[in-house]
Each structure stands twice: as C-alpha cells, then as structure tokens.
Amino acid sequence: MRFSEKLKSVNWQWVLLGLVVVLVIYLVVGPLGMLIFCSFRTVAPGDPGPFTIANYLKAYLSADTYQLLFNTALFALVSLLVGVPVGVFFAWLIERTNTPLRNVGFALVPLTIAMPSMLYGIAWLLLLSPNVGLINIALKYLFGLEKAPINPYSIVGMGFVEGLRLASSVFLMVVGVFRSMDPALEEAAYTSGADVSTTARYVTFRLMLPGILAAAIYSCTTAFDSFEIPAVLGIPRGIHVFATKIYLASHDSPRDYGMASTLGVLLLALATLWIYLYGRATRRAESFATVTGKGYRSRVIDLGRWKYVGTALLFTHFGIVVVAPMAILVWGSLLRFYQKPSLALLSKISLHSYREIITFPWLLDSLKNTLILVIASSTLTVILSAIVAWIVVRTRLPGRKVLDVLTFLPHGIPGIVLALAFMWLYLRIQFIPIYGTVWIMVIAFTTRHLAYGGRAMNSAMLQIHKELEEAGNVSGASWLTTFRSITIPLLLPSVIATWIWSAMHVTRQLSISVMLYSPKSRVLPVLIWDLWLSGEVPYTCAIGVMLMVFLAILLFAGRALAMRRARQF
Amino acid sequence: MRKMVFLAWMFLVIILFLAQFFTPYALAQASKLTPLEEKLYQAALKEKELVWWDQHSLKEAGEVIKEFNKKYPGIKITYFEGTTDVTLEKFFAEYKAGRASVDLLTAGSHLPFKKENLLTDLSDIIKDVNYPLTFCTKDLSGTTVDFGVYGVAYNTGIVSPQNVPKSWEDLLDPKWNGKINIEPRLKVFIFGTEHWGEKWIVDYLKKLRNQKPTFSKGVTQTMTLLTAGEFPIAVSIYLHRVNIMQGQGAPVAWAPINPAITGGTSPSLIPKTASHPNAAKLFLRWEISTEGQVFADKIRFKGNPMPGSGTSQSRIMEKLGIKIFSATDWAFENQERLETLYCDALGVKTK
C-alpha cells in the first residue's frame, strides 16, 4: 500500500480523539503529579535532594498548620453564615413573594459577580477601615460607639466580605430551585390550615434543603479556594489562610518550596472532600423531587404591607453590596492620594489618574497579555470541552468516563494549588519553554476551566439529537465536517456562553496569574495587584474602574449574542 | 517623466539622509557619549531589551525608564518590583532551575552571588562616571544606587505641631496608646542594632508593645493608611515615601527623631547569567552617573542621605537636625535572627 493510501485509510476521528485524551491527561495529571512529587522534597525544583516525608512531618507537627486550618475553616464558616442566608433570603423574596420591583432586584442582586474579588476586597478595605472607613464611621455615629464595630483585618472581617461576595452566587444557585419548586405540597399545607410561616418552615425550606446545602458546600469550596480577599485584608496584618500561605511560601522570603507543596496537597485533599460532599448533596436532591412533570406555577406569597419593606431591603442590599464598593473605587480614582470621602475634597477631584494610567509604561503590555490570555485560554477551553463532551456523550469509547472525571477533576483543585503545580512542572520541563510566558497561564486557565466547560458542553450535547449528525454522515460528510458544520453551530449558544464565562474568570482571577506571571507576561489583574502593593491607590482604582466597565461590556455583549443565537436555533 | 523620476530619487535620498539623524543611536550621539558609553549603547541596541528587578514602585520605575529611554532610545525595559530579599530569592529559584531571566537587580546582599561566582565586574562603569567607591562593594561587582532612610512619620492633620514626637521615648507616652502603626519587618530597629544594641531595642520594643500598636506590612501601604488618617503615627517608614507623598500635597511629615537609620548598601548587580549584559551595564552606568543620580533624587528622593551630599534626603536631615546612622553588612548577615528576636519582643508575627 502506498503512503498516500495509508494516510487515507487512517481514521482521523480516532487520531484526533486520541490526541485530545492525551492532552487532557497531560494538562491535569502532569501538574498534580509534580505537586505531589515536590511535596516529598525539601529543596527547590531543579536542586538535587533525597525524597523525604520531612515536609509532612513539619506541617502536621506544627501548631502553625493547625492555626492555618482553623483560620481557613473560620473564614469559610463566616462567609457561609453571611453568604447563604443573604443569598437564600433574596432568592425567596424575589421568586416567591409579591415584593414590588422584584424583577429589577433579580438583575441587581447578582451584580457583584462582575467585580473582580481583589477589587472587591480593596473597596471593602476602604469602606471598613476602622478609623477612616465610611461604614465604620457611620456605625460609630449611629450607635455612639467609640471603637469601630467591624474590623476588616481579622478572619471574621475577611469572612464577612467574602460572604457578601458569595451571596450573589448563592442567590443564582438557589433562585432557580425556588422557581422550579412544585407548589403541591405547600398548597396541601395551606389546605390543612398551616399559616405562611409554618408552611415556610416545615415545607418550603425542607424541600429547598438539598438545593441550599449544595449552594452552601459550593460556597465552602469557594471560600477555601479564595485568595484575593485574604490577600488584600489578611497579608498586611499577618493573618493567613491556606491560599495566602501557599503564595507567601513560594514567593516571599525565605521561600519554602516543600512546605508550599505540602500545604497545596493538604488543601487539595480538603477541596476533594468538599467536591465529594457537593456530589452527594446534588445527587440526593433528586429524591426531594422539587420539579415534577405536571404543569404548575409557584404560589406567590402576599407579604401585605411588608412587601414594601422587602423592596427597601432589596435596594439597601444593592446599595451596600454593589453601589458602595463601586462608588468608593470611583472616588479613589479621582484623587491624587486616598482620603475619606468628604464635601471639602470635591474641589480636589480630577481625572489625573486616568490620564496618567493611559500613558503608564506597562498598561499596553498588560492589556496585550490579557487579551492573548483571554482569547487563547477561552478558545482552547471551548474546543477541548466540546470534543471531550462529544466523546463522552456520543461515543462508546472505552475509558470515556475516566476522561469525563479527568476534566472535572480541576474543579476540585484550588487555583493557587493548580498554579503552584504548573510552576513546578514548567520550571523542570526545559524542552517546553513556557515558564514565565503568558502561555503557561493559558494552559493553567484552560485546565482550570475544563470542568465548567465540560459540564456546559455535556448538557448542551445531550439536548442535540444524534439524528442530526447521522444525517450529515449519511450525506457523505466526514466526521470533521459534520462536527464543524452541524455539531458546533448547534452548540453555539453554549459555546458562546462558555467562552464568555471563561473570559470573565480569566480577567478577574488573580490567584493563578499572580503565581505564574513574570515581568514580561504581566496581565491586568497582576498590574492592579502590583499597583496596590506599591501604594498607588488612585491608579489601582482607575484601572479597576476601567476593568469593571470592560467586564460589564463583555457580560452584556455575550448575553446579547448568546440570546440572538439561541433565537436563531 | 525623467524629471519626475529624478525628483522622486532626490526626495528618497534626502529622506534617507535625514533619517540617519533620527535613529536611536544618532539621537544618543547628539548628547555626546563617552567611549565606553558609546560601546555599551551600540551593543545594547543589538540586545534590544533589558529585564530589571528593583524595589521602586511601578510608577517610579516607569518614570526612570522614560528618562533613560529619552537618552537611549531603542531599548525596551521590563520591570519587576520586589523587596531586596524577594529579588534575591527569586533570582536563585530561577537560576537553580536554569531559567535566570533578570539582567540587572538590586539585592539585599551581593555575597550569595559572589559565592556562586555569578557577579559581573562593574569597575569599568564605576571608573567611567567616577562613582564614589564607598557606595560600591569592595570587589566592584555591586553599586548602591539609592538609599532608604528609616524612621517615624506622622499625619499632620491629626498630630498638632506641639505634639510631634521628638524622641523614641516620646512614642511611649500614654497619649499614643492604640495610635501607633508599626511596619512589622522592623527594619529601623534591625539596621539600628549596631547603634542602640540588642538589649536596648528588646527592652524598648517590650515597652512599645504596651502601647497596643497596630501592624501593617509594606511601607507603601502603611503610608497610604497614614495619609488617609487611619492612624496618626507610623514607625519604620521610608523617608523618601514621605517626601513623595508630601510632594503630592498629602498631610504627612517626618518626625525629628534622632537618629534616623539607613540600611547601608543594597547593591545593584549584573549576574553573569544576564541575557542582555550590555543593556544592563548601560542602564546601571546611567543610574550611577551624575545625570541619573540627580534624576533619581528628583523622582525617588532616595539619594545619599549623609550630610553635605546635597540630595533631598540629606537636606531634610540637615533641616530637622537629625543624625544618620548607617548599618554595616553585619546587620544584613544577622537580619533573620534579629527580626525574630525583635518580633518576639513586640509580640508580632511576620511570616
């Protein structure tokens, strides 16, 4: 057989699929293997040294580790105690009551998602500073207190801020459950003479419990993974959680590489536990059957005169959680150095920081790097996720379940740990020279977002009937042509949504970028972080405001595009 | 037609002739370079770029780069901001992995580099600009470009002139209870150990602990909070940050407490692993030249603080009647031990 004939006889479908499988294994297993490898060594990557369990002994026998565990657990608990009740309450208020303007509230409550966590932390630091923070000043004035009631430089303060941010995610997770809940059981309770509060306690919230539990576990995982808020509020006062300690152990002086890896492995184990619990909670949710096949409409509870209180609460929440942080950042960007807001300072505000920042030597490079990172990483995430989803849903390929699990695995890996693993791996691998370039971030973010992309594509793929692709095959189209011309266009709304989701997270997240950047590959979140550390508050706020505007445009453009495509199909 | 072609050729020749005067090299030539400078610049133009790690803020570094590029266009400088201990650690992490990327860095000490035989000889540029040898390492492989002076700063909007602390003991006055912020790396005490002695400092810090101070890591962030009025007094602050903030109209000033402490030498070095050694030498040469020093003093206020040197730091010291104590290498060698000892006395954790 001639070579060209041999080439023709190759089944490229399986070659491509094989390559994707190898790539996914390489992306996920390689870095984690290196992380575990480094945790058994006490020297820097590249240095000769024996294998040892010294790091584990040092970590487990040190009181500092248990303090760290306590701090992280308390931080997660406080953020949970703030985020879950707030998120659930507003989801209930908007979905199940007759509160006026609740539709506006639905659009406003989750807006914190468009605000990068680091900027959120900075804004709350300026709002909650014990002596110059507006909120503490207001509380002291209102209650005649001598000392500031909220201390942002504490685990509880940090958890409070994280909780406010998490409330939006909880809201979005729970609001759907409220909306799709079968009202039959509630109506049965009313028929039996139960009042609104008894029904809410014994029926509604019990039915909601698995959904709330899932949101709580998700929040817990997020809090354990959180780097930005503890970095802004905790590092200056020496208050650490796992994520910040890992960052400092691998970046600050003196560096402790082995300890960074060991703490990374420990955090990974905890995150895996949360993912397992999350899986169990969502699996059990099915048995509660909040959604049935019958047509129904959720009962709207009449709050009477209290409905106006509901509206007031909605807008107060929006004012405190969204408007106040954004306003303080805008205020900070208009001054030459940060001063607490006052009427006297109005004469001193100017656009000086914006004018200066535009000519800032690293802004263009950071923008260019961010753009490369966003486009490359989001596109790669979408392509890989779509192919993996196709393998999992459409083929009978042996091992496809393992591939599915592998792509989901990075969901359980905290960003800081994943970045550490990539750092170790590419410091060692000399023949792939991407250490210190923007490309190491591209593959780290791609790996990190495969889990979300995989889930989104799997669901979308399940909704497309196989017969559409079979029609293409019957008409003589190759697998690649069918995939490109039929499958991908049908998946397009999900593809766009996944791309936008990934782009937003890449632009917002600091924990991976701050671990992997070099001066040549500085991206916007790192530039903001560096400026903040330099004490350049006006510049930090100015870039932050511009970044938030960019994210908002991206969010709305993406939604508009996805909705347009969805209508076309 | 011929005339048109002739005119077009003439136009092209004139353009090419004029263009030579606007090349980066020609622009630099216009300001008369020394033979060494010229040689370095030509080589640097071929290297095209430079990776520089130092402890200046991004804004300050940006201004320095802009000024350097005015004289030496055509060299792209990438900058990383890190404290001198971070740059040192970062270099060795990369070096051991075979990926050293920096061309010029300021490190806490040149000794670890010397031990690994990694230092580039800088005697040529030092001699070329006649830089004082007292600001260089003995083997002329490192030069101190700028000087940090540590002391106490206060918010002029909160502390009235009659209440300004004038001695270290003044900070123990009960009226400052809960109102002092300390940068917890305690550099002022570490570099002042040879002046006060360990025992005096430990006793002093134990008394200062009773004042219930707050702690905020990072001098620049501490300055931001001091300016905003979060606390009235900040200890272990850089004088040059106070100058910069004052220049912007911020309500901060330097307390006339004797002595102020300078950390001595944090040398700028060019490791042998540098990919752009000529660009690095050219840049460092410019930094230590009179022109570079005057500019640095104007932008960063970190010139030689010793009396009579004419820098802004020196003038402020003279005006306030403050003496300067300069630490030796001993303080650097004992830095970690002293930090632990003093942090324990003050009851603070930094790591």
XYZ file of N, CA and C in Angstrom, chain A residues 335-542:
624
model
N -8.802 61.011 43.119
C -7.926 61.806 43.984
C -6.462 61.483 43.711
N -5.565 62.356 44.129
C -4.136 62.092 43.917
C -3.601 61.121 44.966
N -4.191 61.117 46.146
C -3.896 60.108 47.175
C -5.190 59.896 47.941
N -5.362 58.675 48.488
C -6.673 58.348 49.047
C -6.980 59.145 50.310
N -8.152 59.731 50.345
C -8.685 60.425 51.527
C -10.136 59.994 51.679
N -10.615 59.941 52.915
C -12.005 59.517 53.075
C -12.935 60.556 52.420
N -14.035 60.083 51.814
C -14.913 60.998 51.092
C -15.441 62.127 51.977
N -15.397 63.335 51.434
C -15.973 64.480 52.136
C -16.285 65.553 51.106
N -17.201 66.437 51.451
C -17.589 67.505 50.523
C -16.411 68.439 50.254
N -15.577 68.629 51.293
C -14.442 69.538 51.150
C -13.484 69.080 50.051
N -13.450 67.773 49.829
C -12.488 67.250 48.846
C -13.011 67.291 47.411
N -14.279 67.661 47.267
C -14.856 67.660 45.916
C -14.093 68.584 44.973
N -13.522 69.652 45.546
C -12.778 70.601 44.694
C -11.456 70.001 44.228
N -11.040 68.892 44.856
C -9.727 68.327 44.506
C -9.812 67.155 43.540
N -11.038 66.769 43.194
C -11.120 65.590 42.325
C -10.759 65.957 40.882
N -10.142 64.995 40.204
C -9.762 65.218 38.804
C -9.605 63.860 38.119
N -9.394 63.902 36.819
C -9.185 62.655 36.068
C -7.692 62.376 35.901
N -6.893 62.975 36.775
C -5.440 62.861 36.688
C -4.980 61.396 36.591
N -5.531 60.538 37.458
C -5.085 59.124 37.471
C -5.380 58.442 36.144
N -6.522 58.750 35.564
C -6.880 58.126 34.282
C -5.924 58.596 33.185
N -5.615 59.905 33.212
C -4.695 60.441 32.196
C -3.317 59.798 32.356
N -2.873 59.667 33.612
C -1.549 59.106 33.875
C -1.495 57.626 33.515
N -2.545 56.926 33.882
C -2.518 55.464 33.711
C -2.525 55.081 32.235
N -3.125 55.922 31.413
C -3.167 55.629 29.978
C -1.756 55.656 29.387
N -0.891 56.511 29.949
C 0.483 56.571 29.433
C 1.428 55.689 30.260
N 0.873 54.886 31.131
C 1.685 54.045 32.013
C 2.453 53.017 31.174
N 3.775 52.859 31.410
C 4.570 52.026 30.506
C 4.093 50.581 30.387
N 3.474 50.053 31.441
C 3.136 48.626 31.394
C 1.676 48.358 31.060
N 0.913 49.424 30.895
C -0.514 49.204 30.652
C -0.744 48.495 29.313
N -0.063 48.962 28.267
C -0.278 48.367 26.944
C 0.155 46.908 26.913
N 1.332 46.638 27.495
C 1.821 45.252 27.548
C 0.850 44.374 28.327
N 0.362 44.899 29.458
C -0.570 44.121 30.282
C -1.862 43.866 29.521
N -2.318 44.880 28.809
C -3.546 44.707 28.016
C -3.342 43.648 26.935
N -2.188 43.739 26.265
C -1.883 42.782 25.195
C -1.828 41.356 25.767
N -1.113 41.208 26.886
C -1.012 39.876 27.506
C -2.385 39.370 27.944
N -3.188 40.277 28.518
C -4.515 39.874 28.987
C -5.368 39.411 27.812
N -5.259 40.147 26.719
C -6.039 39.812 25.523
C -5.628 38.438 24.975
N -4.317 38.205 24.901
C -3.830 36.888 24.423
C -4.361 35.802 25.352
N -4.231 36.057 26.655
C -4.649 35.064 27.648
C -6.139 34.769 27.532
N -6.944 35.831 27.433
C -8.391 35.657 27.370
C -8.784 34.886 26.107
N -8.270 35.336 24.964
C -8.678 34.715 23.698
C -8.175 33.270 23.621
N -6.881 33.082 23.895
C -6.307 31.736 23.741
C -6.911 30.761 24.741
N -6.970 31.167 25.997
C -7.431 30.229 27.021
C -8.919 29.909 26.864
N -9.735 30.931 26.592
C -11.172 30.665 26.458
C -11.454 29.825 25.221
N -10.754 30.103 24.126
C -10.974 29.333 22.901
C -10.543 27.886 23.088
N -9.390 27.710 23.711
C -8.888 26.349 23.955
C -9.835 25.586 24.881
N -10.345 26.271 25.897
C -11.283 25.639 26.835
C -12.512 25.149 26.072
N -13.043 26.010 25.211
C -14.265 25.676 24.482
C -14.018 24.491 23.530
N -12.899 24.539 22.788
C -12.615 23.470 21.813
C -12.442 22.137 22.538
N -11.600 22.137 23.569
C -11.346 20.882 24.290
C -12.626 20.359 24.941
N -13.382 21.266 25.557
C -14.615 20.849 26.230
C -15.596 20.248 25.234
N -15.705 20.866 24.049
C -16.654 20.367 23.053
C -16.257 18.974 22.575
N -14.964 18.783 22.330
C -14.523 17.463 21.851
C -14.709 16.406 22.947
N -14.330 16.772 24.172
C -14.484 15.816 25.281
C -15.968 15.480 25.466
N -16.826 16.505 25.397
C -18.268 16.260 25.548
C -18.759 15.332 24.445
N -18.255 15.525 23.257
C -18.662 14.661 22.136
C -18.253 13.206 22.414
N -17.017 13.042 22.882
C -16.546 11.682 23.184
C -17.435 11.054 24.254
N -17.707 11.817 25.312
C -18.438 11.274 26.462
C -19.895 10.961 26.096
N -20.519 11.876 25.356
C -21.953 11.727 25.079
C -22.227 10.871 23.848
N -21.405 11.021 22.821
C -21.736 10.405 21.540
C -21.046 9.070 21.247
N -19.936 8.802 21.927
C -19.213 7.577 21.546
C -19.354 6.502 22.617
N -18.919 5.324 22.230
C -18.885 4.199 23.185
C -17.425 3.889 23.514
N -16.570 4.885 23.317
C -15.134 4.701 23.511
C -14.842 4.200 24.929
N -14.054 3.106 25.029
C -13.740 2.639 26.378
C -12.941 3.714 27.130
N -13.232 3.900 28.380
C -12.490 4.885 29.185
C -13.045 6.289 29.093
N -14.180 6.463 28.381
C -14.699 7.828 28.236
C -15.152 8.412 29.573
N -15.585 7.547 30.478
C -15.992 8.030 31.811
C -14.784 8.587 32.564
N -13.637 7.902 32.351
C -12.412 8.376 33.018
C -12.062 9.772 32.493
N -12.224 9.951 31.183
C -11.954 11.255 30.570
C -12.872 12.320 31.170
N -14.133 11.936 31.362
C -15.111 12.847 31.950
C -14.675 13.254 33.363
N -14.248 12.256 34.138
C -13.810 12.531 35.515
C -12.561 13.413 35.496
N -11.644 13.105 34.552
C -10.392 13.879 34.478
C -10.656 15.354 34.207
N -11.594 15.627 33.315
C -11.867 17.043 33.022
C -12.562 17.715 34.196
N -13.274 16.928 35.006
C -13.982 17.513 36.150
C -13.032 17.732 37.336
N -11.947 16.952 37.356
C -11.015 16.990 38.486
C -10.491 18.397 38.816
N -10.103 19.207 37.816
C -9.569 20.543 38.159
C -10.556 21.422 38.923
N -11.859 21.084 38.862
C -12.840 21.861 39.610
C -12.539 21.797 41.100
N -11.967 20.665 41.518
C -11.666 20.487 42.938
C -10.302 21.035 43.326
N -9.537 21.494 42.335
C -8.192 21.975 42.663
C -8.233 23.489 42.855
N -7.905 23.965 44.050
C -7.887 25.415 44.249
C -6.921 26.081 43.258
N -7.287 27.277 42.805
C -6.497 27.984 41.801
C -5.035 28.099 42.192
N -4.795 28.416 43.462
C -3.420 28.648 43.913
C -2.609 27.349 43.837
N -3.266 26.225 44.149
C -2.589 24.925 44.128
C -2.294 24.519 42.678
N -3.264 24.738 41.823
C -3.076 24.407 40.414
C -1.911 25.220 39.838
N -1.874 26.508 40.189
C -0.799 27.370 39.684
C 0.552 26.908 40.211
N 0.581 26.517 41.477
C 1.832 26.025 42.072
C 2.308 24.779 41.316
N 1.360 23.895 41.019
C 1.688 22.660 40.301
C 2.253 22.982 38.911
N 1.658 23.933 38.239
C 2.152 24.318 36.916
C 3.536 24.956 37.010
N 3.726 25.737 38.062
C 5.018 26.398 38.247
C 6.126 25.363 38.382
N 5.886 24.368 39.258
C 6.880 23.309 39.476
C 7.155 22.567 38.167
N 6.062 22.217 37.474
C 6.188 21.380 36.276
C 7.038 22.076 35.214
N 6.720 23.349 34.952
C 7.412 24.006 33.838
C 8.744 24.634 34.228
N 9.017 24.673 35.533
C 10.376 25.017 35.945
C 11.291 23.844 35.609
N 10.726 22.630 35.720
C 11.524 21.422 35.478
C 11.607 21.058 34.003
N 10.467 21.193 33.288
C 10.459 20.782 31.879
C 11.135 21.855 31.036
N 12.359 21.583 30.637
C 13.125 22.603 29.904
C 12.733 22.649 28.430
N 12.280 21.508 27.883
C 12.039 21.476 26.432
C 10.706 22.121 26.025
N 9.872 22.465 27.007
C 8.688 23.278 26.675
C 8.894 24.631 27.360
N 9.504 25.586 26.650
C 9.941 26.829 27.324
C 8.811 27.836 27.514
N 7.851 27.490 28.343
C 6.736 28.431 28.535
C 6.740 29.045 29.935
N 7.671 28.621 30.797
C 7.730 29.204 32.143
C 8.020 30.706 32.029
N 7.228 31.507 32.714
C 7.447 32.950 32.678
C 6.813 33.636 31.475
N 6.124 32.858 30.628
C 5.444 33.479 29.486
C 3.931 33.451 29.737
N 3.210 34.112 28.853
C 1.763 34.152 29.020
C 1.152 32.765 28.739
N 1.902 31.906 28.028
C 1.350 30.607 27.626
C 1.195 29.640 28.791
N 2.009 29.781 29.807
C 1.840 28.903 30.977
C 0.506 29.247 31.659
N 0.143 30.533 31.625
C -1.143 30.937 32.198
C -2.289 30.436 31.316
N -2.052 30.470 29.995
C -3.090 29.997 29.073
C -3.446 28.544 29.395
N -2.439 27.693 29.550
C -2.784 26.286 29.787
C -3.281 26.058 31.221
N -2.798 26.859 32.162
C -3.303 26.700 33.538
C -4.787 27.066 33.604
N -5.154 28.179 32.986
C -6.564 28.586 32.994
C -7.421 27.593 32.203
N -6.873 27.092 31.090
C -7.629 26.117 30.300
C -7.918 24.887 31.154
N -6.898 24.405 31.838
C -7.078 23.224 32.698
C -8.133 23.505 33.764
N -7.994 24.664 34.379
C -8.901 25.045 35.464
C -10.361 25.121 34.990
N -10.571 25.613 33.755
C -11.936 25.851 33.286
C -12.521 24.682 32.508
N -11.723 23.615 32.331
C -12.237 22.440 31.612
C -13.466 21.856 32.301
N -13.463 21.912 33.640
C -14.566 21.303 34.394
C -15.887 21.993 34.041
N -15.867 23.322 34.102
C -17.096 24.058 33.791
C -17.466 23.859 32.326
N -16.460 24.002 31.446
C -16.706 23.845 30.011
C -17.272 22.466 29.697
N -16.695 21.463 30.332
C -17.140 20.075 30.106
C -18.596 19.890 30.501
N -18.952 20.416 31.696
C -20.348 20.272 32.168
C -21.300 20.978 31.202
N -20.937 22.220 30.822
C -21.824 23.014 29.957
C -22.000 22.329 28.610
N -20.906 21.818 28.056
C -20.975 21.184 26.733
C -21.706 19.840 26.797
N -21.483 19.099 27.880
C -22.188 17.818 28.045
C -23.698 18.036 28.007
N -24.162 19.025 28.799
C -25.599 19.292 28.864
C -26.120 19.706 27.498
N -25.359 20.582 26.823
C -25.806 21.067 25.511
C -25.828 19.923 24.502
N -24.808 19.066 24.569
C -24.704 17.950 23.618
C -25.878 16.982 23.789
N -26.279 16.785 25.051
C -27.395 15.863 25.332
C -28.702 16.366 24.720
N -28.788 17.697 24.573
C -30.023 18.272 24.029
C -30.105 18.178 22.511
N -28.969 17.881 21.862
C -28.975 17.793 20.396
C -29.140 16.330 20.007
N -30.184 16.027 19.236
C -30.414 14.630 18.896
C -29.357 14.123 17.934
N -28.993 12.871 18.131
C -27.932 12.253 17.346
C -28.272 12.227 15.854
N -29.605 12.197 15.549
C -30.003 12.000 14.147
C -29.536 13.139 13.230
N -29.327 14.352 13.817
C -28.859 15.480 13.001
C -27.442 15.219 12.485
N -26.620 14.659 13.356
C -25.253 14.332 12.943
C -25.275 13.128 12.000
N -26.159 12.170 12.286
C -26.264 10.979 11.412
C -26.673 11.384 9.998
N -27.537 12.399 9.917
C -27.960 12.881 8.596
C -26.757 13.394 7.821
N -25.861 14.089 8.520
C -24.643 14.588 7.882
C -23.782 13.440 7.391
N -23.616 12.435 8.244
C -22.779 11.284 7.880
C -23.355 10.547 6.676
N -24.703 10.369 6.668
C -25.376 9.654 5.567
C -25.182 10.411 4.254
N -25.122 11.744 4.349
C -24.936 12.559 3.138
C -23.483 12.551 2.660
N -22.623 11.801 3.322
C -21.241 11.652 2.866
C -20.253 12.604 3.514
N -20.698 13.389 4.478
C -19.764 14.320 5.137
C -18.851 13.554 6.095
N -17.595 13.994 6.166
C -16.657 13.336 7.083
C -17.029 13.709 8.525
N -16.383 13.022 9.473
C -16.692 13.309 10.876
C -16.351 14.759 11.220
N -15.175 15.208 10.687
C -14.724 16.560 10.988
C -15.697 17.599 10.419
N -16.163 17.340 9.157
C -17.107 18.270 8.522
C -18.410 18.306 9.314
N -18.889 17.132 9.710
C -20.135 17.054 10.484
C -19.976 17.815 11.806
N -18.833 17.584 12.459
C -18.596 18.211 13.764
C -18.542 19.736 13.611
N -17.855 20.183 12.530
C -17.665 21.614 12.314
C -18.961 22.287 11.827
N -19.661 21.577 10.894
C -20.798 22.235 10.240
C -22.143 21.971 10.915
N -22.251 20.894 11.670
C -23.549 20.613 12.304
C -23.472 20.746 13.830
N -22.530 19.974 14.433
C -22.496 19.932 15.902
C -22.170 21.307 16.509
N -21.063 21.898 16.036
C -20.629 23.176 16.627
C -21.685 24.280 16.453
N -22.248 24.481 15.231
C -23.289 25.530 15.126
C -24.472 25.290 16.061
N -24.843 24.006 16.238
C -25.964 23.728 17.146
C -25.579 24.018 18.599
N -24.294 23.815 18.869
C -23.814 24.063 20.242
C -23.519 25.542 20.496
N -23.620 26.350 19.440
C -23.094 27.718 19.514
C -23.534 28.547 20.729
N -24.819 28.548 21.095
C -25.180 29.348 22.292
C -24.369 28.916 23.524
N -24.194 27.597 23.691
C -23.407 27.117 24.847
C -21.938 27.451 24.667
N -21.464 27.369 23.422
C -20.064 27.696 23.144
C -19.796 29.156 23.522
N -20.698 30.030 23.100
C -20.507 31.466 23.401
C -20.583 31.703 24.906
N -21.577 31.070 25.536
C -21.739 31.264 26.988
C -20.489 30.787 27.729
N -19.962 29.619 27.321
C -18.766 29.073 27.986
C -17.566 29.982 27.740
N -17.462 30.472 26.517
C -16.336 31.352 26.172
C -16.373 32.615 27.037
N -17.561 33.208 27.131
C -17.705 34.447 27.923
C -17.402 34.169 29.398
N -17.938 33.055 29.903
C -17.714 32.690 31.302
C -16.213 32.570 31.571
N -15.540 31.859 30.666
C -14.099 31.653 30.833
C -13.355 32.993 30.738
N -13.732 33.818 29.743
C -13.051 35.109 29.556
C -13.190 35.978 30.809
N -14.398 35.971 31.391
C -14.625 36.791 32.584
C -13.787 36.301 33.758
N -13.734 34.991 33.919
C -12.967 34.451 35.040
C -11.462 34.664 34.861
N -10.991 34.555 33.615
C -9.569 34.783 33.352
C -9.210 36.236 33.687
N -10.097 37.151 33.330
C -9.830 38.575 33.551
C -9.927 38.938 35.032
N -10.748 38.187 35.775
C -10.995 38.534 37.178
C -10.020 37.876 38.142
N -9.625 36.642 37.814
C -8.938 35.843 38.826
C -7.461 36.185 38.967
N -7.042 36.391 40.195
C -5.653 36.766 40.443
C -4.800 35.567 40.847
N -5.417 34.605 41.563
C -4.605 33.577 42.224
C -3.700 32.809 41.259
N -4.180 32.503 40.050
C -3.346 31.754 39.109
C -2.310 32.696 38.474
N -2.764 33.868 38.035
C -1.856 34.797 37.344
C -0.715 35.247 38.249
N -1.025 35.529 39.516
C -0.006 36.093 40.400
C 1.099 35.072 40.705
N 0.752 33.793 40.599
C 1.754 32.757 40.843
C 2.617 32.517 39.599
N 2.053 32.732 38.413
C 2.734 32.288 37.193
C 3.302 33.424 36.341
N 3.023 34.671 36.686
C 3.460 35.737 35.794
C 4.949 36.023 35.977
N 5.496 36.631 34.946
C 6.846 37.183 35.042
C 6.707 38.642 34.577
N 7.744 39.473 34.754
C 7.583 40.867 34.324
C 7.166 40.989 32.862
N 7.530 39.976 32.049
C 7.189 40.049 30.621
C 5.761 39.603 30.333
N 5.159 38.912 31.270
C 3.813 38.381 30.988
C 2.791 38.918 31.988
N 3.042 40.117 32.470
C 2.129 40.716 33.451
C 0.761 40.947 32.806
N -0.303 40.505 33.491
C -1.664 40.716 32.987
C -2.373 41.734 33.887
N -3.547 42.180 33.448
C -4.215 43.273 34.175
C -4.433 43.015 35.671
N -4.979 41.836 36.056
C -5.170 41.638 37.494
C -3.860 41.748 38.273
N -2.755 41.297 37.673
C -1.464 41.387 38.362
C -0.985 42.837 38.417
N -1.223 43.581 37.337
C -0.844 45.002 37.330
C -1.587 45.735 38.454
N -2.871 45.412 38.614
C -3.654 46.054 39.688
C -3.074 45.672 41.048
N -2.741 44.408 41.208
C -2.162 43.906 42.460
C -0.836 44.606 42.754
N 0.020 44.707 41.726
C 1.321 45.362 41.900
C 1.151 46.832 42.278
N 0.200 47.490 41.614
C -0.031 48.906 41.922
C -0.546 49.076 43.343
N -1.395 48.146 43.764
C -1.931 48.196 45.127
C -0.797 48.032 46.132
N 0.096 47.054 45.849
C 1.225 46.831 46.752
C 2.175 48.035 46.754
N 2.229 48.751 45.629
C 3.090 49.943 45.541
C 2.476 51.124 46.271
N 1.259 50.964 46.769
C 0.594 52.071 47.464
C -0.025 53.078 46.520
N -0.114 52.730 45.240
C -0.682 53.656 44.252
C -2.201 53.471 44.193
N -2.884 53.898 45.243
C -4.328 53.670 45.336
C -5.101 54.306 44.170
N -4.818 55.571 43.806
C -5.592 56.162 42.703
C -5.446 55.380 41.401
N -4.217 54.936 41.089
C -4.012 54.169 39.855
C -4.737 52.820 39.937
N -4.646 52.190 41.118
C -5.310 50.890 41.308
C -6.801 51.047 41.039
N -7.373 52.097 41.635
C -8.811 52.311 41.483
C -9.144 52.640 40.026
N -8.292 53.458 39.372
C -8.576 53.861 37.988
C -8.579 52.637 37.064
